[in-house]
Amino acid sequence: MSVIECRNLSKKFFGGKTALNNLTVSIEENKITGLIGRNGAGKTTLLKIIAGFLKESSGEVTVFSERPYNSLKVSANSIFIDDQMTYTPALQLYDLLIEADRFYPNFNMTLAKGLFEYFAFDPKYYHKRLSKGQKSTFNAIIGIAARCPLTIFDEPTTGMDEGVRKDFYRALLKDYIEFPRTIIISSHHLNEIEDLIEDILLIKDGRTYLHLPITEFKEYAIAIKGKKDTVLDWIKGKEIFYEQYAGVDTMYAVVKNDYTEKEFEKARMAGLEISSVRSNDLCVYLTNKSRGGIDDVFSGSQPV
Amino acid sequence: MAIFHADDTRPIYVQIAEWLETEILNGNFQSNEKVYSQYQLAEMYNINPATAAKGLNLLVEEKILYKKRGLGMFVTESAKELIMEKRRTHVLTRLIRDVVLEARRLNISDNELVEMIKNVQKEEGEE
Amino acid sequence: MSLAEVSLFDTVKKQFLFKVKANIDFYSSLITMQVFGIFFAFAGISYGSTSGWLSVTIHYYSVDAVIAFTVFWGFVTGVTILTKQYTDTDFIFITNRVSSTLSNILFLAATSLLGSVTAMLSKYLLLFASLYIFNEHIVLGDIMSAGDFLFGTAIAFLYVFLSCAVGYLIGTLVQINRIFIILIPALIIGSLILDGIQGRLPFVLKIYEFYFYESSVVLFILKTILTSAFCYIASLVILNRMEVRK
């Protein structure tokens, strides 16, 4: 069953900027989806439309079979965590937890308290005075403990140090196992969340570029390295995502992986090195405007 | 998670399947004994349960595990043999192919290669 | 996973209780305004007369100034409660525009009532001060009956609540576009000047008279309640179309 359905979803902002451009996607219940895209690809806009904060310009969007904009049902069953959360300055951290508990029907106060103490928060402190990373951590506690059927984290680890990030993702995973729900996490850094997520949704220029299980994504492309002519011969007719040159005639190419095991064997025999591509790198290649990346900018002025 | 080699580029679910195979080979799981659930594996390896399930399903496809509806995954009677057979054919073949290719690139003759293998065997035997 | 069914009533109740705890700034601004009002009341009307050896000074202490300041507070609060800072904190927790607006109205009503009661009670503060602090000798207080007190409070409440409603509508317009911050005062001053040039009774004064010189209590109640309702409904219609947490 799908929890979120977007069909030809577009969002144009006042002033003419198009954030989403005919995006179509369907997100299934109780899966963790990683939303990946470059800055300005439309990640936050998409998430805020799903949460009901922003209004779509055209197209169709449903969350729990209802249009999310201004929907009480969607608000009651979802939570949106980002680093812009402004809590009332009148309440102390612990009182904010109590308020969250009062509002969210599934809120797990025991878990919230546990995490609150683990991350050494002072109950009498104020959110406004926390550091950037501490704010993100506090928001994350609310996000996990709320146990909303739709939990949205938009760049949740901003400012967190490495250790806290790991703790956060582990806490999220453990609570997800105990209490399965639909979770969307957006991030610039796929490597941070690739083990945690089930599906990856890659958006580019306001559209769905790829949406598939992360295990398939990891085998989506393959890297080939070797003599330029041999490599070129080998990747002829394939979808090339990235190419790079080194030395006299060494070429490195990342192409779509639709080779058979036999073909790989032949390639190895021909002296080509075949390797997998790190998912994070693949994301960058897929969302690059050109196949050579930043090198293309300089290639015009390079000595021949 | 330190359970993985950081430089292991193979998919995690494959790594999990192999780890379970090793556990079976080592006798940590007997025939018809229940193995870890996808959720236990997910917690252990800090990965999504669906990914863990894919590792388990890989072993079901290879008839190393079998499913009991609602109860979990169990080790088949022939699991140990199948794993050994697989490792012999797959793993060893792959390793040997890499060795042969590298030798060819370095212009090492077949005889020299065989000699090198024998030397290694001798060294290991002395230990 | 089963979805939670929440009722609008329940959400409004939770949001209201949240606002009672969270919007403490409005209480302190209320106290500040009323203190100002009391000062004005002391500086209020006094008549003096001397005849031979006898000198009499009569002070009139009235809570009108305190109520006027409370009315002004209501207007400012109505505008402020719609600023991004307050709206965004609503949407951290469960709500939609309807429950957010309804809980705001409830909050404004509750604080208006509180402000009206304290404004009325300030009369006693004034009398007390004149007796014991300023050592004035004879106090001719028309000590209010409970009925008078309730009536006075009700009228004061209607003024303050109306002022909140007008503020709320203007606050809504400001949320659409900041230009209204300049536009609305400009329109008022412009009309004053225009009316002045043409020698008419100022339009703004007519509005003032419409509400404040009404001699029929029933008509006054009708006028204030209908106008407040109009302001809130118009605001809600507009707010329903506005995006949040941008």
XYZ file of C-alpha atoms in Angstrom:
677
model
C 0.000 0.000 0.000
C 1.359 3.404 -0.830
C 1.231 6.191 1.703
C 2.299 8.978 -0.621
C 1.247 9.440 -4.240
C 2.493 12.290 -6.394
C 1.384 12.604 -9.980
C 2.850 15.307 -12.233
C 3.463 17.385 -9.155
C 4.766 20.865 -9.867
C 5.612 23.777 -7.649
C 6.383 27.227 -8.931
C 7.322 29.868 -6.413
C 6.347 33.493 -6.474
C 8.923 35.050 -8.694
C 8.922 32.225 -11.192
C 11.373 29.711 -9.728
C 10.296 26.165 -10.540
C 11.161 23.861 -7.648
C 9.257 20.782 -8.774
C 8.580 19.972 -12.368
C 6.058 17.206 -13.094
C 7.356 14.925 -10.392
C 5.719 11.533 -10.128
C 6.474 9.140 -7.318
C 4.769 6.692 -5.037
C 6.137 5.814 -1.598
C 5.094 2.627 0.076
C 4.004 2.110 3.640
C 6.526 1.258 6.348
C 9.600 1.733 4.216
C 12.556 3.960 4.921
C 13.220 6.034 1.827
C 16.331 8.123 1.291
C 15.657 11.299 -0.647
C 18.794 12.348 -2.441
C 19.477 15.291 -4.696
C 21.723 18.254 -5.217
C 21.097 21.616 -3.598
C 18.057 23.140 -5.251
C 16.848 19.855 -6.728
C 13.535 20.297 -4.913
C 13.967 17.969 -1.921
C 12.721 20.327 0.764
C 9.879 21.628 -1.398
C 8.670 18.100 -2.049
C 8.810 17.213 1.643
C 7.003 20.379 2.706
C 4.227 19.727 0.196
C 3.906 16.185 1.533
C 3.756 17.523 5.098
C 0.993 19.932 4.065
C 2.920 23.150 4.671
C 3.210 24.206 1.046
C 0.589 24.147 -1.667
C 1.227 22.401 -4.966
C 0.980 24.584 -8.079
C -0.317 21.809 -10.295
C -0.543 18.061 -10.423
C -1.842 15.769 -7.753
C -0.524 14.757 -4.358
C -2.117 12.532 -1.756
C -0.867 11.432 1.657
C -2.962 8.783 3.425
C -5.346 9.176 0.438
C -5.903 12.830 1.264
C -4.596 16.090 -0.143
C -2.017 17.075 2.481
C -2.296 20.857 2.225
C -4.001 22.151 5.364
C -5.143 18.631 6.284
C -5.603 17.920 9.978
C -5.437 14.183 9.325
C -2.046 14.494 7.646
C -0.786 16.829 10.356
C -1.892 14.421 13.074
C -0.166 11.461 11.435
C 3.040 13.037 10.275
C 5.963 14.971 11.648
C 8.428 17.107 9.757
C 11.857 17.603 11.273
C 14.357 20.091 9.881
C 16.908 22.542 11.228
C 14.516 25.486 10.948
C 12.238 24.305 13.734
C 11.281 27.194 15.982
C 9.850 26.225 19.319
C 8.206 28.678 21.600
C 10.926 30.514 23.539
C 8.719 30.386 26.644
C 9.162 26.675 27.288
C 12.194 24.785 28.532
C 13.461 21.696 26.754
C 11.747 19.227 29.032
C 8.441 21.121 28.824
C 8.701 20.911 25.040
C 8.883 17.127 25.348
C 5.785 17.196 27.512
C 3.977 19.308 24.907
C 5.008 16.938 22.108
C 3.727 14.064 24.220
C 0.405 15.862 24.679
C -0.019 16.366 20.934
C 1.262 13.208 19.259
C -0.917 10.176 19.961
C 1.910 7.604 19.631
C 4.549 9.655 21.427
C 6.874 7.423 23.458
C 7.873 9.456 26.498
C 10.072 6.709 27.934
C 12.124 6.651 24.758
C 12.218 10.452 24.574
C 13.442 10.684 28.169
C 16.025 7.971 27.553
C 17.447 9.740 24.516
C 17.237 13.108 26.275
C 19.385 11.809 29.111
C 21.726 9.864 26.828
C 22.521 13.007 24.871
C 22.949 14.866 28.183
C 20.392 17.612 27.699
C 19.622 19.932 30.586
C 15.832 19.829 31.147
C 15.794 23.468 32.186
C 17.693 24.748 29.171
C 16.099 26.622 26.270
C 16.104 25.425 22.666
C 17.142 28.807 21.336
C 20.408 28.687 23.268
C 21.474 25.258 22.026
C 24.258 24.907 19.480
C 23.347 23.960 15.920
C 24.217 20.320 16.443
C 22.369 20.138 19.768
C 19.289 21.656 18.168
C 19.362 18.990 15.480
C 19.777 16.313 18.136
C 16.850 17.599 20.155
C 14.664 17.809 17.032
C 15.678 14.272 16.146
C 14.582 13.029 19.575
C 11.131 14.559 19.012
C 11.056 13.078 15.512
C 11.864 9.558 16.647
C 9.768 9.541 19.820
C 6.675 10.970 18.071
C 6.364 7.640 16.225
C 4.243 9.226 13.522
C 3.002 6.933 10.745
C 4.797 9.310 8.376
C 8.067 10.621 9.738
C 9.996 13.108 7.621
C 13.586 14.147 8.353
C 14.920 16.919 6.152
C 18.703 17.003 6.566
C 18.400 15.861 10.185
C 22.094 15.682 11.011
C 23.056 19.277 10.243
C 25.750 20.275 12.703
C 25.809 16.935 14.558
C 29.236 15.483 15.148
C 30.142 12.065 13.797
C 29.357 10.166 16.985
C 25.943 11.717 17.445
C 25.069 11.052 13.811
C 25.805 7.382 14.228
C 23.830 7.247 17.459
C 20.901 9.003 15.831
C 20.731 6.671 12.854
C 21.061 3.641 15.088
C 18.335 4.887 17.424
C 16.092 5.515 14.432
C 16.730 2.024 13.070
C 16.093 0.331 16.390
C 12.873 2.193 16.965
C 11.805 1.529 13.384
C 12.297 -2.203 13.923
C 10.222 -2.007 17.081
C 7.613 0.273 15.611
C 7.616 0.167 11.787
C 6.451 3.334 10.029
C 7.001 5.227 6.814
C 10.156 7.309 7.060
C 11.697 9.697 4.560
C 15.183 11.063 5.174
C 16.716 13.621 2.893
C 20.448 14.037 2.820
C 23.307 15.263 0.722
C 25.355 12.391 2.020
C 24.063 9.063 0.816
C 26.969 7.237 2.442
C 25.561 8.259 5.824
C 22.183 6.636 5.273
C 22.725 3.990 2.624
C 22.653 1.099 5.096
C 19.627 2.461 6.893
C 17.309 2.986 3.939
C 15.340 0.485 1.920
C 14.611 2.632 -1.136
C 16.429 5.512 -2.711
C 14.597 8.358 -4.408
C 16.966 10.440 -6.473
C 15.556 13.699 -7.737
C 17.133 15.996 -10.260
C 15.783 19.312 -11.563
C 12.504 18.819 -9.717
C 11.779 15.405 -11.159
C 12.137 11.803 -10.096
C 15.370 10.595 -11.645
C 15.535 7.170 -10.019
C 13.427 5.387 -7.449
C 14.489 1.852 -6.559
C 15.673 -0.386 -3.716
C 19.091 0.688 -2.451
C 20.442 -2.830 -3.024
C 19.599 -2.476 -6.715
C 20.974 1.021 -6.812
C 24.320 -0.271 -5.624
C 24.450 -2.528 -8.667
C 22.953 0.037 -11.001
C 26.295 1.116 -12.407
C 29.745 -0.325 -12.830
C 33.172 1.228 -13.206
C 35.562 0.139 -15.942
C 39.207 1.093 -16.053
C 41.821 0.302 -18.645
C 43.322 1.293 -21.973
C 41.233 4.050 -23.538
C 40.492 2.246 -26.797
C 39.539 -0.977 -25.067
C 37.290 0.832 -22.605
C 35.639 2.872 -25.354
C 35.033 -0.285 -27.296
C 33.527 -1.905 -24.259
C 31.132 0.887 -23.332
C 29.932 1.571 -26.862
C 26.152 1.994 -26.900
C 25.942 2.020 -23.102
C 24.643 4.781 -20.937
C 27.736 6.576 -19.676
C 27.445 8.443 -16.386
C 30.994 9.575 -15.872
C 34.350 9.467 -17.603
C 37.803 10.456 -16.575
C 41.242 10.189 -18.144
C 44.632 9.619 -16.590
C 48.165 9.128 -17.842
C 48.748 8.558 -21.530
C 45.754 6.445 -22.423
C 44.075 5.250 -19.271
C 40.364 5.742 -19.077
C 37.927 5.344 -16.207
C 34.252 5.172 -17.059
C 31.094 4.601 -15.062
C 28.308 3.058 -17.107
C 24.941 1.522 -16.559
C 25.319 -2.067 -15.461
C 23.459 -4.293 -17.866
C 26.324 -6.632 -18.632
C 26.108 -10.372 -18.151
C 28.541 -12.356 -16.033
C 30.043 -13.755 -19.272
C 30.728 -10.272 -20.592
C 32.500 -9.354 -17.375
C 34.705 -12.374 -17.734
C 35.609 -11.366 -21.256
C 36.335 -7.818 -20.116
C 38.666 -9.072 -17.417
C 40.417 -11.251 -19.913
C 40.883 -8.176 -22.109
C 42.722 -6.569 -19.203
C 39.987 -4.251 -18.007
C 39.495 -3.620 -14.313
C 35.880 -3.843 -13.292
C 34.764 -2.511 -9.969
C 31.639 -1.384 -8.226
C 30.940 2.304 -7.755
C 30.441 3.810 -4.315
C 26.798 4.853 -4.074
C 27.722 8.319 -2.969
C 29.929 8.816 -6.013
C 27.264 7.388 -8.277
C 24.766 9.909 -6.949
C 27.144 12.708 -7.759
C 27.746 11.354 -11.269
C 24.038 10.899 -11.929
C 23.176 14.388 -10.800
C 26.064 16.087 -12.601
C 25.130 18.294 -15.502
C 27.980 16.917 -17.618
C 29.765 13.578 -17.828
C 33.183 14.866 -16.912
C 32.086 16.816 -13.861
C 34.122 19.845 -12.881
C 36.958 18.743 -15.218
C 34.815 19.704 -18.196
C 35.067 23.339 -17.189
C 38.846 23.201 -17.450
C 39.217 20.843 -20.412
C 39.030 23.724 -22.913
C 42.131 25.346 -21.527
C 44.140 22.197 -20.962
C 47.441 21.781 -22.824
C 47.052 19.168 -25.540
C 30.022 -1.459 12.450
C 33.297 -3.230 12.824
C 31.839 -6.536 11.704
C 32.463 -5.483 8.114
C 35.684 -4.849 6.367
C 35.387 -1.241 5.411
C 37.013 -1.893 2.053
C 34.697 -4.750 1.160
C 32.834 -3.394 -1.824
C 30.429 -6.277 -2.196
C 26.806 -5.610 -1.320
C 26.024 -5.941 2.384
C 23.380 -8.572 1.847
C 25.987 -10.744 0.131
C 28.336 -10.181 3.047
C 25.591 -11.174 5.448
C 24.802 -14.305 3.473
C 28.468 -15.256 3.538
C 28.749 -14.606 7.233
C 25.751 -16.854 7.872
C 27.348 -19.515 5.672
C 30.507 -19.311 7.737
C 28.473 -19.594 10.922
C 26.874 -22.751 9.535
C 30.232 -24.145 8.435
C 31.658 -23.474 11.890
C 28.837 -25.458 13.393
C 27.184 -22.516 15.139
C 23.941 -23.487 13.458
C 22.969 -27.142 13.016
C 20.595 -28.595 10.461
C 16.966 -27.645 11.091
C 18.042 -25.022 13.584
C 16.544 -21.555 13.381
C 18.874 -18.787 12.199
C 18.678 -15.072 12.952
C 15.613 -13.194 11.790
C 15.900 -10.263 9.406
C 15.287 -7.951 12.354
C 18.015 -9.482 14.495
C 20.416 -9.234 11.578
C 19.341 -5.646 10.927
C 20.178 -4.728 14.517
C 23.436 -6.626 14.529
C 24.685 -5.128 11.304
C 22.945 -1.768 11.663
C 21.183 -2.071 8.344
C 17.661 -1.892 6.993
C 15.682 -5.087 7.711
C 14.756 -5.376 4.021
C 18.442 -5.565 3.146
C 18.961 -8.246 5.768
C 15.983 -10.140 4.343
C 17.604 -10.060 0.930
C 20.656 -11.797 2.386
C 18.462 -14.480 3.927
C 16.517 -14.936 0.700
C 19.762 -15.419 -1.175
C 20.415 -18.458 1.032
C 16.850 -19.689 0.573
C 17.321 -19.569 -3.190
C 20.470 -21.614 -2.812
C 18.605 -24.104 -0.619
C 20.901 -23.439 2.330
C 17.973 -22.124 4.352
C 14.281 -22.883 4.246
C 11.303 -20.828 5.357
C 8.690 -21.883 7.860
C 5.772 -19.528 7.549
C 5.492 -17.345 10.595
C 8.342 -19.113 12.366
C 11.428 -17.945 10.539
C 14.364 -19.339 8.574
C 15.943 -22.729 9.250
C 19.104 -24.497 8.119
C 18.523 -27.258 5.543
C 19.949 -30.777 5.887
C 22.292 -30.257 2.978
C 23.384 -26.743 3.913
C 26.947 -27.560 4.908
C 27.679 -29.539 1.764
C 26.160 -26.900 -0.472
C 28.237 -24.164 1.109
C 31.466 -26.107 0.799
C 30.691 -26.974 -2.764
C 29.886 -23.362 -3.552
C 33.014 -22.035 -1.972
C 35.119 -24.569 -3.803
C 33.707 -23.733 -7.185
C 32.891 -20.045 -6.909
C 35.303 -18.511 -4.517
C 38.339 -20.496 -5.464
C 37.656 -20.121 -9.179
C 37.361 -16.384 -8.806
C 40.552 -16.080 -6.798
C 42.466 -18.258 -9.229
C 41.206 -16.275 -12.193
C 42.511 -13.081 -10.620
C 45.867 -14.707 -10.050
C 46.068 -16.005 -13.622
C 45.143 -12.616 -15.093
C 47.657 -10.761 -12.962
C 50.320 -13.302 -13.905
C 49.580 -12.799 -17.575
C 49.883 -9.038 -17.220
C 53.268 -9.493 -15.547
C 54.431 -11.991 -18.185
C 54.789 -14.836 -15.728
C 54.776 -18.204 -17.425
C 52.419 -20.976 -16.406
C 55.239 -23.019 -14.979
C 56.492 -20.140 -12.896
C 52.975 -19.619 -11.557
C 52.570 -23.241 -10.567
C 55.971 -23.030 -8.869
C 54.840 -19.948 -6.900
C 51.705 -21.699 -5.724
C 53.730 -24.689 -4.591
C 56.086 -22.400 -2.658
C 53.187 -20.804 -0.836
C 51.798 -24.208 0.004
C 55.170 -25.241 1.385
C 55.480 -22.085 3.514
C 52.002 -22.475 4.938
C 52.662 -26.103 5.659
C 55.727 -25.318 7.747
C 53.803 -23.110 10.146
C -0.060 1.034 10.957
C -3.365 2.477 12.035
C -3.841 6.168 11.567
C -4.773 8.489 14.371
C -8.159 10.130 14.102
C -8.090 13.538 15.678
C -11.047 15.844 15.985
C -10.892 19.545 15.300
C -12.315 20.223 18.753
C -9.599 18.218 20.436
C -6.855 19.879 18.408
C -8.174 23.360 19.157
C -8.276 22.520 22.845
C -4.677 21.267 22.826
C -3.456 24.249 20.822
C -5.258 26.648 23.154
C -3.718 25.120 26.268
C -0.347 25.193 24.520
C -0.760 28.892 23.756
C -1.746 29.707 27.329
C 1.653 28.328 28.360
C 3.699 29.503 25.400
C 2.494 33.067 24.786
C 3.703 34.515 28.079
C 5.053 37.592 26.313
C 1.510 38.805 25.836
C 0.847 38.709 29.566
C 3.836 40.855 30.330
C 2.918 43.344 27.611
C -0.599 43.478 29.081
C 0.751 44.298 32.525
C 3.039 46.956 31.085
C 0.203 48.620 29.182
C -2.093 48.623 32.184
C 0.581 50.140 34.393
C 0.867 52.918 31.823
C -2.900 53.291 31.968
C -2.832 53.646 35.733
C -0.214 56.390 35.505
C -2.395 58.222 33.057
C -5.329 57.806 35.385
C -3.406 59.513 38.177
C -2.487 62.346 35.945
C -6.201 62.550 35.197
C -8.701 65.293 35.649
C -8.572 67.426 38.787
C -10.397 70.590 39.732
C -9.172 72.973 42.338
C -11.019 75.808 44.022
C -9.959 78.164 46.771
C -12.238 80.401 48.763
C -10.691 82.250 51.642
C -9.104 79.845 53.992
C -10.577 76.763 52.351
C -8.880 75.063 49.483
C -10.459 72.033 47.851
C -8.965 69.841 45.211
C -11.081 67.192 43.608
C -9.539 64.303 41.682
C -11.522 62.124 39.374
C -10.015 58.719 39.075
C -11.348 56.723 36.182
C -10.392 53.369 34.738
C -11.057 54.675 31.227
C -7.367 55.226 30.605
C -6.543 51.702 31.727
C -9.209 50.295 29.410
C -7.971 52.444 26.535
C -4.472 51.083 26.977
C -5.842 47.554 27.165
C -7.709 48.144 23.898
C -4.452 49.239 22.305
C -2.729 46.155 23.730
C -5.451 44.005 22.120
C -4.769 45.481 18.733
C -1.010 44.942 18.943
C -1.483 41.410 20.248
C -3.892 40.601 17.401
C -1.249 41.640 14.891
C 1.680 40.007 16.691
C 0.119 36.606 17.223
C 0.158 36.104 13.451
C 3.812 36.828 12.907
C 5.956 34.008 11.582
C 7.509 33.330 14.967
C 4.152 32.468 16.513
C 2.579 30.733 13.501
C 5.601 28.503 12.996
C 5.533 27.349 16.600
C 1.903 26.281 16.091
C 2.883 24.127 13.169
C 5.617 22.310 15.055
C 2.799 20.293 16.586
C -0.460 18.989 15.177
C -2.658 21.660 13.631
C -4.110 23.110 10.471
C -5.103 26.695 9.655
C -8.589 26.289 11.097
C -7.431 24.931 14.451
C -4.591 27.439 14.531
C -7.014 30.344 13.999
C -9.677 29.040 16.363
C -7.137 28.523 19.128
C -5.771 32.019 18.498
C -9.291 33.459 18.836
C -9.806 31.529 22.050
C -6.497 32.763 23.373
C -7.294 36.372 22.443
C -10.714 36.062 24.043
C -9.259 34.634 27.243
C -6.585 37.295 27.534
C -9.057 40.049 26.613
C -11.262 38.881 29.440
C -8.307 38.759 31.803
C -7.268 42.251 30.710
C -10.805 43.594 31.186
C -11.076 42.196 34.687
C -7.728 43.616 35.747
C -8.605 46.949 34.148
C -11.810 47.107 36.166
C -10.016 46.031 39.318
C -7.480 48.798 38.823
C -10.179 51.174 40.056
C -9.646 49.778 43.517
C -5.942 50.156 43.117
C -6.494 53.813 42.253
C -8.725 54.381 45.267
C -6.339 52.562 47.531
C -3.426 54.609 46.274
C -5.280 57.897 46.687
C -6.155 57.055 50.273
C -2.946 55.590 51.566
C -0.209 56.799 49.293
C -1.387 60.314 48.465
C -3.180 60.804 51.766
C -6.269 62.253 50.211
C -8.920 62.593 52.809
C -12.318 61.941 51.556
C -13.050 59.310 49.033
C -16.441 59.398 47.441
C -16.290 56.139 45.596
C -19.353 54.874 43.935
C -18.365 51.461 45.160
C -19.480 49.253 42.336
C -22.081 46.623 42.890
C -21.288 43.152 41.601
C -23.717 43.776 38.767
C -22.014 47.016 37.778
C -18.656 45.353 37.922
C -19.763 42.503 35.677
C -21.423 44.885 33.261
C -18.384 47.120 33.115
C -16.124 44.139 32.577
C -18.347 42.836 29.792
C -18.308 46.165 27.950
C -14.536 46.493 28.394
C -14.117 42.939 27.142
C -16.088 43.687 23.995
C -13.899 46.710 23.256
C -10.686 44.793 23.785
C -11.848 41.737 21.877
C -12.996 43.899 18.947
C -9.616 45.546 18.951
C -7.929 42.116 18.873
C -10.112 41.123 15.927
C -9.241 44.233 13.940
C -5.579 43.664 14.771
C -5.899 40.053 13.685
C -7.325 41.004 10.298
C -4.635 43.607 9.768
C -2.051 41.066 10.922
C -3.388 38.680 8.295
C -3.072 41.309 5.579
C 0.475 42.019 6.713
C 1.234 38.302 6.359
C 0.122 38.479 2.717
C 2.328 41.438 2.088
C 4.478 43.657 4.272
C 3.296 46.637 2.261
C 0.194 46.740 4.482
C 2.360 47.851 7.406
C 2.795 51.119 5.544
C -0.413 51.084 3.528
C -2.902 50.939 6.398
C -1.515 53.863 8.443
C -1.074 55.791 5.181
C -4.733 55.241 4.307
C -5.880 56.408 7.748
C -3.690 59.512 7.765
C -4.583 60.198 4.125
C -8.290 60.100 4.881
C -7.774 62.407 7.868
C -5.983 64.941 5.703
C -8.535 64.677 2.918
C -11.448 65.050 5.299
C -9.652 68.009 6.905
C -9.205 69.767 3.579
C -12.799 69.225 2.613
C -14.016 70.261 6.049
C -15.873 67.052 6.766
C -16.070 65.112 9.977
C -13.118 62.724 9.721
C -14.050 59.253 8.541
C -11.968 57.676 11.296
C -13.903 59.657 13.867
C -17.166 58.410 12.380
C -16.001 54.854 12.855
C -15.039 55.705 16.412
C -18.448 57.197 17.064
C -20.151 54.225 15.446
C -18.752 51.893 18.078
C -18.024 54.099 21.073
C -20.983 56.493 21.153
C -23.601 53.803 20.845
C -26.189 54.433 23.535
C -28.127 51.210 23.109
C -26.393 48.353 24.871
C -27.948 45.727 22.647
C -26.886 47.529 19.488
C -23.398 48.001 20.888
C -23.065 44.297 21.642
C -24.348 43.417 18.195
C -22.012 45.841 16.470
C -18.884 44.654 18.273
C -19.630 40.960 18.036
C -20.576 41.058 14.363
C -17.548 43.144 13.466
C -15.244 40.831 15.419
C -16.785 37.802 13.751
C -16.358 39.386 10.344
C -12.670 40.130 11.025
C -11.937 36.604 12.209
C -13.822 34.909 9.385
C -12.156 37.096 6.759
C -8.784 36.288 8.341
C -9.503 32.582 8.329
C -10.505 32.635 4.669
C -7.246 34.358 3.811
C -5.065 32.276 6.158
C -6.482 29.045 4.762
C -4.727 29.846 1.524
C -1.396 30.696 3.063
C 1.601 28.404 3.280
C 3.473 27.862 6.527
C 6.998 26.963 7.691
C 8.363 28.325 4.433
